[in-house]
Coordinates of C-alpha atoms and ligand atoms in Angstrom, one line a residue:
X1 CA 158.2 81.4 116.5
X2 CA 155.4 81.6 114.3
X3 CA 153.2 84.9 114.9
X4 CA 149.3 85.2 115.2
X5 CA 148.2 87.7 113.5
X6 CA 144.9 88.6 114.9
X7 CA 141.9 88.9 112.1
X8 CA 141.2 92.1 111.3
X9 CA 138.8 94.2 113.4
X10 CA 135.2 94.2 111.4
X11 CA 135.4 97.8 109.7
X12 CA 132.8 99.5 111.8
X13 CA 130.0 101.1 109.7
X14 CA 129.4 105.0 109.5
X15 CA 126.2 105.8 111.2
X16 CA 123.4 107.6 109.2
X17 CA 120.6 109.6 110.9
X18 CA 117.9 111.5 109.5
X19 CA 114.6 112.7 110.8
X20 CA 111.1 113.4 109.3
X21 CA 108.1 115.5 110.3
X22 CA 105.0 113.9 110.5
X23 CA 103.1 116.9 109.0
X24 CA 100.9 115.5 106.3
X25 CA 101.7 112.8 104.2
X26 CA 105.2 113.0 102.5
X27 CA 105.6 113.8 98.5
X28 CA 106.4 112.5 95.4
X29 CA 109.7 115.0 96.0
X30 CA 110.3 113.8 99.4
X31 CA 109.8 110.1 97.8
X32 CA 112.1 110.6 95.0
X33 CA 114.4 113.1 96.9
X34 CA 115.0 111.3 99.5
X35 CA 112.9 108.7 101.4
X36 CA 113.6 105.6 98.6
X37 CA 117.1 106.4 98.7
X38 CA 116.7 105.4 102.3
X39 CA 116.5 101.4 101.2
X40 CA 120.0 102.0 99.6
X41 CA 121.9 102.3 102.8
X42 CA 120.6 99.9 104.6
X43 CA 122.8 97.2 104.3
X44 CA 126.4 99.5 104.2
X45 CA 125.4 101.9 107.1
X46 CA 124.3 101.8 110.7
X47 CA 121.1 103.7 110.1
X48 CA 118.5 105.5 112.3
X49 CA 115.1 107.3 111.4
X50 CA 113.8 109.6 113.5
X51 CA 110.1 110.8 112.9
X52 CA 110.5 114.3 114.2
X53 CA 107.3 114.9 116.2
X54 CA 108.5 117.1 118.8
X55 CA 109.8 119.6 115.4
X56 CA 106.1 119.3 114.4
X57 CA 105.2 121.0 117.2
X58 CA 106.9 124.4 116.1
X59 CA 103.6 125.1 114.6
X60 CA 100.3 124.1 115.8
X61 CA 98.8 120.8 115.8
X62 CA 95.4 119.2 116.3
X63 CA 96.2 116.3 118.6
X64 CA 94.0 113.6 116.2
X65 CA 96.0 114.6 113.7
X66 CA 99.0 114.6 115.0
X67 CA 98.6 111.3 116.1
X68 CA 97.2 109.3 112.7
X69 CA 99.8 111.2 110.7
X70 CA 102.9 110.0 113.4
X71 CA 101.9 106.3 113.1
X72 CA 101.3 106.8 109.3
X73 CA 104.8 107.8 108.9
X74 CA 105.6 104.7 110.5
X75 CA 104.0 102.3 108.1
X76 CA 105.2 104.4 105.5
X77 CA 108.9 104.2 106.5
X78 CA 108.0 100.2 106.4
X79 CA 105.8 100.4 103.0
X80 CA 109.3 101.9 101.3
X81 CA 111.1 99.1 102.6
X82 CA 112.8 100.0 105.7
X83 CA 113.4 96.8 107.4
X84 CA 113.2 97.9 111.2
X85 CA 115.8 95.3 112.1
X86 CA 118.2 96.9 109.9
X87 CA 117.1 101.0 110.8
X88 CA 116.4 101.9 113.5
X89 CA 113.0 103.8 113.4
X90 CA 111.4 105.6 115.6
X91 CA 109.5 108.2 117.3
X92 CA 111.6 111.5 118.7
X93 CA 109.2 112.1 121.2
X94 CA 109.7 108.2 122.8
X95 CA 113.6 109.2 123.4
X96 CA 113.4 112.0 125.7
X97 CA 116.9 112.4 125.9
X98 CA 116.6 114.4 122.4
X99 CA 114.4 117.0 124.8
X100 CA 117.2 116.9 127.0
X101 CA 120.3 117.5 124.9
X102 CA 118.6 120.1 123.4
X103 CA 118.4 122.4 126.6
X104 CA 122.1 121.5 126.9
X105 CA 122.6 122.8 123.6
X106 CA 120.7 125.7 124.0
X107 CA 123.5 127.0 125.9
X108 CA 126.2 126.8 123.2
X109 CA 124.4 128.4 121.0
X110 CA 124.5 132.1 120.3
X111 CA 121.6 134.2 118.9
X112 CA 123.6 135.8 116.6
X113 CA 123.7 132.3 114.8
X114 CA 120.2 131.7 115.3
X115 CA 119.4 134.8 113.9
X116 CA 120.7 134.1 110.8
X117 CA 118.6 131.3 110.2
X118 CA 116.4 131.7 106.6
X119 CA 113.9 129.0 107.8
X120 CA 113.2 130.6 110.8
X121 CA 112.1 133.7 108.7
X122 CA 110.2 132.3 105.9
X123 CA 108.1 130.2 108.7
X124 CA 108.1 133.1 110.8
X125 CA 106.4 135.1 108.0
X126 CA 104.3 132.0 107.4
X127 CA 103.2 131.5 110.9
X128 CA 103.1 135.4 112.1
X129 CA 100.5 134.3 115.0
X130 CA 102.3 132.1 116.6
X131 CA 106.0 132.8 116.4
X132 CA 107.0 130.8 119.3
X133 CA 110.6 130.2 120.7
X134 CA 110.5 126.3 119.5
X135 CA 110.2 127.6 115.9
X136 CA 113.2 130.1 116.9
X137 CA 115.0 127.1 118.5
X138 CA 114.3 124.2 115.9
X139 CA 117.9 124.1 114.3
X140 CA 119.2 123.1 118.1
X141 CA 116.7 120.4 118.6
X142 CA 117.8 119.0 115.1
X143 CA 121.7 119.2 116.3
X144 CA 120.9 117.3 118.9
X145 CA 119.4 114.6 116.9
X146 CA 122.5 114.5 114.7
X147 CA 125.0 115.1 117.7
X148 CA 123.1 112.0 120.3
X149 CA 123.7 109.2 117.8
X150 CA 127.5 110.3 116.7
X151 CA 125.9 110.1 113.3
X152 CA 128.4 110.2 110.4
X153 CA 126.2 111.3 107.7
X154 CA 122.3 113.1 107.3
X155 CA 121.0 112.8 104.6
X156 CA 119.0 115.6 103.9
X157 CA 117.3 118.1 101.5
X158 CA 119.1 121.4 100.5
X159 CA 116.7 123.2 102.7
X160 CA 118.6 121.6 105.3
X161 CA 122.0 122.7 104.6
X162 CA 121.6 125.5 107.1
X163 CA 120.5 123.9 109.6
X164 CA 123.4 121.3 109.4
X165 CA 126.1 124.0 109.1
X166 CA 124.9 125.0 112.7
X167 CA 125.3 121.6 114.1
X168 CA 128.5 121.4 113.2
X169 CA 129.4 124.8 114.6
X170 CA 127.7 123.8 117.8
X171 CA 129.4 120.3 118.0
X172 CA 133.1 121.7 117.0
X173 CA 132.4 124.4 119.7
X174 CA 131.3 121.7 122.3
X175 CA 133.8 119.8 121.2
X176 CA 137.1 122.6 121.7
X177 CA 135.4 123.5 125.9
X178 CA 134.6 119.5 126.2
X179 CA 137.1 117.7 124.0
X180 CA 135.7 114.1 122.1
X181 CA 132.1 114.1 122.8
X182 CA 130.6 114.6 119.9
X183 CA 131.0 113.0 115.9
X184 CA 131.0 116.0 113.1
X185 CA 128.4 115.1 110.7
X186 CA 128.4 115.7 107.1
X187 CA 125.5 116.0 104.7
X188 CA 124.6 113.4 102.3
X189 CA 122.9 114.3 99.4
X190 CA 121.2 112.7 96.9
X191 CA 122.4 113.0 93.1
X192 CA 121.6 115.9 91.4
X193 CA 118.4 115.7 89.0
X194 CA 116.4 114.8 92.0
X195 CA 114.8 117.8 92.6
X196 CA 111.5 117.5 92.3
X197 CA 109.4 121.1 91.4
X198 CA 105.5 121.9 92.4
X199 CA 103.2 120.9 89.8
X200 CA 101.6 124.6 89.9
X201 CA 104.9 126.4 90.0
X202 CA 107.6 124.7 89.1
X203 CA 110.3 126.9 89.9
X204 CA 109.4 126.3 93.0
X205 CA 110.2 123.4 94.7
X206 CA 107.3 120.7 95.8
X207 CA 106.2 121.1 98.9
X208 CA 103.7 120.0 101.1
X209 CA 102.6 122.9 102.7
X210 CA 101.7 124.2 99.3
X211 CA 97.9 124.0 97.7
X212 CA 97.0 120.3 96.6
X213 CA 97.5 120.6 93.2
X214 CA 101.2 121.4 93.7
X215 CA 102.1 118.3 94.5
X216 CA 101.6 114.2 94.4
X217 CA 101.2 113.0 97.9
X218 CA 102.6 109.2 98.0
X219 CA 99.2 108.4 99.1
X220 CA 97.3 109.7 96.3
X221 CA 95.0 107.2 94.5
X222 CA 95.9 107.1 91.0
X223 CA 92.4 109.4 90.1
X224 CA 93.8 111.8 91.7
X225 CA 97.3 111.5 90.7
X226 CA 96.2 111.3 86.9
X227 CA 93.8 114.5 87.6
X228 CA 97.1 116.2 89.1
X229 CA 99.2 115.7 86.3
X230 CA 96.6 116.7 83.8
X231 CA 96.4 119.7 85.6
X232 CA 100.2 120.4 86.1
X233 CA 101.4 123.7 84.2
X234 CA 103.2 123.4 80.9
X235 CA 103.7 126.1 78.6
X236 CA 102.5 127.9 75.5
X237 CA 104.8 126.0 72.9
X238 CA 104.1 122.6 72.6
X239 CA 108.2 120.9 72.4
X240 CA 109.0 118.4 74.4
X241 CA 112.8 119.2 75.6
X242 CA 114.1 119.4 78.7
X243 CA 114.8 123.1 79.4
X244 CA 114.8 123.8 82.8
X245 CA 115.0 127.5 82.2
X246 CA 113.1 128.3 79.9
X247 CA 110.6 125.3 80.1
X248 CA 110.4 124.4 83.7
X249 CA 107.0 123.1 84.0
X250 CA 108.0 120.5 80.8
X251 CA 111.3 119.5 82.4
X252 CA 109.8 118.9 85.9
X253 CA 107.6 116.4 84.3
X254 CA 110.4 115.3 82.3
X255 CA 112.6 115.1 85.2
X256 CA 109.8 113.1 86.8
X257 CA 109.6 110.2 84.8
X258 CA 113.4 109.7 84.1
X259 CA 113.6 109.3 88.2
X260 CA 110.7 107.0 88.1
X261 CA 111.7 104.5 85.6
X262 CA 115.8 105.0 85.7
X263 CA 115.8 105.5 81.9
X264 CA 118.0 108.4 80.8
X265 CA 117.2 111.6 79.9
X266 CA 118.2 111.6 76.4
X267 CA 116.3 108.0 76.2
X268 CA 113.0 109.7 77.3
X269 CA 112.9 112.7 74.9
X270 CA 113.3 111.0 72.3
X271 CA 110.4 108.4 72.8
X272 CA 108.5 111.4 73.1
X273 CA 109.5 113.1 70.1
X274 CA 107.0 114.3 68.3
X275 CA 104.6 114.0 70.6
X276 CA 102.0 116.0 73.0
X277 CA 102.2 117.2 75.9
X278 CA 99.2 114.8 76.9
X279 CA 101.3 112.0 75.9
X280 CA 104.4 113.2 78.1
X281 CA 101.3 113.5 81.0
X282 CA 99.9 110.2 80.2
X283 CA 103.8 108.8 81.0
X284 CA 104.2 110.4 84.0
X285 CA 100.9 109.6 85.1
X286 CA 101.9 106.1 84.6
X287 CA 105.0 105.6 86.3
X288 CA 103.8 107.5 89.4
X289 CA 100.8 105.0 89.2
X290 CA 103.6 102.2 88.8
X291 CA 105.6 103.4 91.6
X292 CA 103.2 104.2 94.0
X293 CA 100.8 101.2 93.8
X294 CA 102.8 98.7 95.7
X295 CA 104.2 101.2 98.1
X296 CA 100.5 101.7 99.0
X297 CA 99.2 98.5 98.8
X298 CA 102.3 98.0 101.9
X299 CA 101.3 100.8 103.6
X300 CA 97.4 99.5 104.0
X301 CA 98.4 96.3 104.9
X302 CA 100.9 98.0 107.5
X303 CA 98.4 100.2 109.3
X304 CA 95.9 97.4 109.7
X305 CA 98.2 95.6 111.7
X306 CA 99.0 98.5 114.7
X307 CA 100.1 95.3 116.9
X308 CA 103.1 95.3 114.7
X309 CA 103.5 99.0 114.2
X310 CA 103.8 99.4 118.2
X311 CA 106.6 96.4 118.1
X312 CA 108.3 98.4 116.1
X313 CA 108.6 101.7 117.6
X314 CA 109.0 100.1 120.9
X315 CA 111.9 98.3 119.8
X316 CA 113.0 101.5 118.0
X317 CA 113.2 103.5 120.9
X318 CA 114.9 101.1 123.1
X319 CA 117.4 100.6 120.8
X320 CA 117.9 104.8 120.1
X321 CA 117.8 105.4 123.9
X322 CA 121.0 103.3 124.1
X323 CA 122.4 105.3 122.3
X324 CA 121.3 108.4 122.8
X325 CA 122.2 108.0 126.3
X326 CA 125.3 107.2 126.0
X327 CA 126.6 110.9 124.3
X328 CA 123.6 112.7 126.7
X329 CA 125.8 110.8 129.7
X330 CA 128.9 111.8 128.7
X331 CA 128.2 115.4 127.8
X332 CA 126.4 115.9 131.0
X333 CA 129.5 114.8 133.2
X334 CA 131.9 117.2 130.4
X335 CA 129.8 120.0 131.4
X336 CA 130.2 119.1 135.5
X337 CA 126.9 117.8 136.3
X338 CA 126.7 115.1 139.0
X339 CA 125.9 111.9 137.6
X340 CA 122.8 110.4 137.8
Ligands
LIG401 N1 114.2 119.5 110.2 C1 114.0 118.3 109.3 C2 113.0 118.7 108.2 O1 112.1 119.4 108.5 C3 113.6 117.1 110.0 C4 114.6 116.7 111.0 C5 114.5 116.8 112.4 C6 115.9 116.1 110.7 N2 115.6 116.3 112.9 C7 116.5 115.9 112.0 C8 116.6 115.8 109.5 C9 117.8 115.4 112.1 C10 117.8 115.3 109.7 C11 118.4 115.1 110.9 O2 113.1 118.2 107.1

């Protein structure tokens, strides 16, 4: 008797998820750190980005605002190269069953661990007029982005590690009363070198939030992103070595261009050996120019077209919803609710 031997099932892919806030346009840092790494997956994982509009709302918004900066993150995620048949990308808001599991959540999650939350107090401190219970909360809503989509892997900044310790508490405690609902997720970091510092004070990661000169928005035209860089703080001796330590405005620039053009560290200070620190700004003023052009010339050409950009986020939120409602269902019935 001869035996069929069925073909192997098709490996099923781990799932990524990550969200972004559609405060202000993102950063050179946020470009480098994480957002082109984004591309990379897209073909090995099954990968969903979320642009985290209800987190936004932790501090206050002007509607407008809100608004043109949510649907520029969308033609942004496109101008990197997301192709939205590949991600799934979307707006948080659109799925309300992220509002939903979140209230769920809520209630297996103890103040004690919210407390300890060092976000929560730096934006507390930052934000001292409006301290509201979102901001107090945010770390739940995010688990339940993770936890809806059974996602595998987050890729995330270091400022996030926190917040995905949490989630993983929550989902293991869920998990032990309600056995099997939810996926553990692990963080995915990018390599080390990544880190990209403010341009001001670079000890200091670049951020954002920070005074414009800190940092090089992706969106900066390259006047500004020269005038930037000219600007950026050095020091008093005039070597060009990367010395993080002792020479951290030198070595953020340094750091720059080596992420930029993929040439190796050793490979860049020595081309610039022997030469001023102009010259090492003239570089980096280059390759951001370089890097950014085409993103940007994408991005326009995106945003003109807001036919397409709605066909897109419908289809994105469809295709999340699934999804998402398929954990929301089954935790809901765990927990003893009467189904819909
Ligand atoms: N809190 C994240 C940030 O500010 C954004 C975010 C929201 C997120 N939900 C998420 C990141 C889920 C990863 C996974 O950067």
């Amino acid at each position: 008797m001869t035996q069929i031997i069925p073909p192997a099932a098709p490996e099923k892919k781990q799932r990524i998820l990550s969200g972004i806030q559609p405060s202000g346009t993102p950063t050179l840092g946020n470009y480098i750190g994480a957002m082109r790494n984004w591309k990379l997956l897209e073909d090995q994982y099954d990968c969903l980005y979320m642009i985290a509009d209800l987190h936004s709302i932790t501090v206050r918004q002007e509607p407008a605002k809100l608004r043109a900066q949510s649907i520029q993150m969308l033609a942004l995620l496109l101008a990197i190269g997301l192709d939205p048949e590949k991600n799934v990308l979307f707006f948080q808001s659109h799925v309300p069953e992220h509002a939903e599991m979140s209230w769920l959540l809520n209630c297996y999650t103890y103040m004690g661990e919210m407390n300890r939350m060092t976000q929560f107090k730096d934006k507390s401190a930052k934000h001292a007029d409006n301290i509201n219970c979102g901001l107090f909360t945010y770390p739940i809503l995010m688990a339940g982005d993770i936890l809806l989509y059974q996602a595998n892997l987050v890729p995330v900044g270091h400022d996030q590690t926190q917040h995905l310790e949490i989630c993983r508490d929550i989902a293991a405690r869920f998990n032990s009363l309600y056995p099997n609902v939810f996926t553990i997720p692990e963080g995915y970091y990018s390599k080390v070198g990544a880190r990209v510092m403010s341009l001001q004070e670079p000890t200091r990661k670049m951020s954002k939030s920070d005074p414009e000169d800190c940092y090089i928005a992706i969106l900066d035209t390259p006047d500004v992103i020269r005038r930037k860089y000219r600007r950026a703080v050095t020091d008093s001796d005039s070597e060009i070595r990367f010395d993080p330590e002792n020479k951290p405005g030198v070595s953020n620039l340094l750091s720059i261009l080596c992420a930029l053009t993929g040439s190796s560290m050793d490979d860049i200070v020595s081309t610039l050996s022997g030469k001023g620190y102009g010259d090492l700004k003239n570089a980096v003023t280059d390759a951001t120019i370089e890097v950014l052009s085409p993103i940007q010339e994408r991005f326009n050409q995106y945003m003109a077209d807001k036919a397409y950009l709605e066909s897109v986020y419908r289809q994105g939120a469809e295709r999340a919803s699934r999804l998402a409602n398929r954990t929301l269902s089954k935790a809901m019935k765990k927990i003893g609710f009467i189904p819909r």
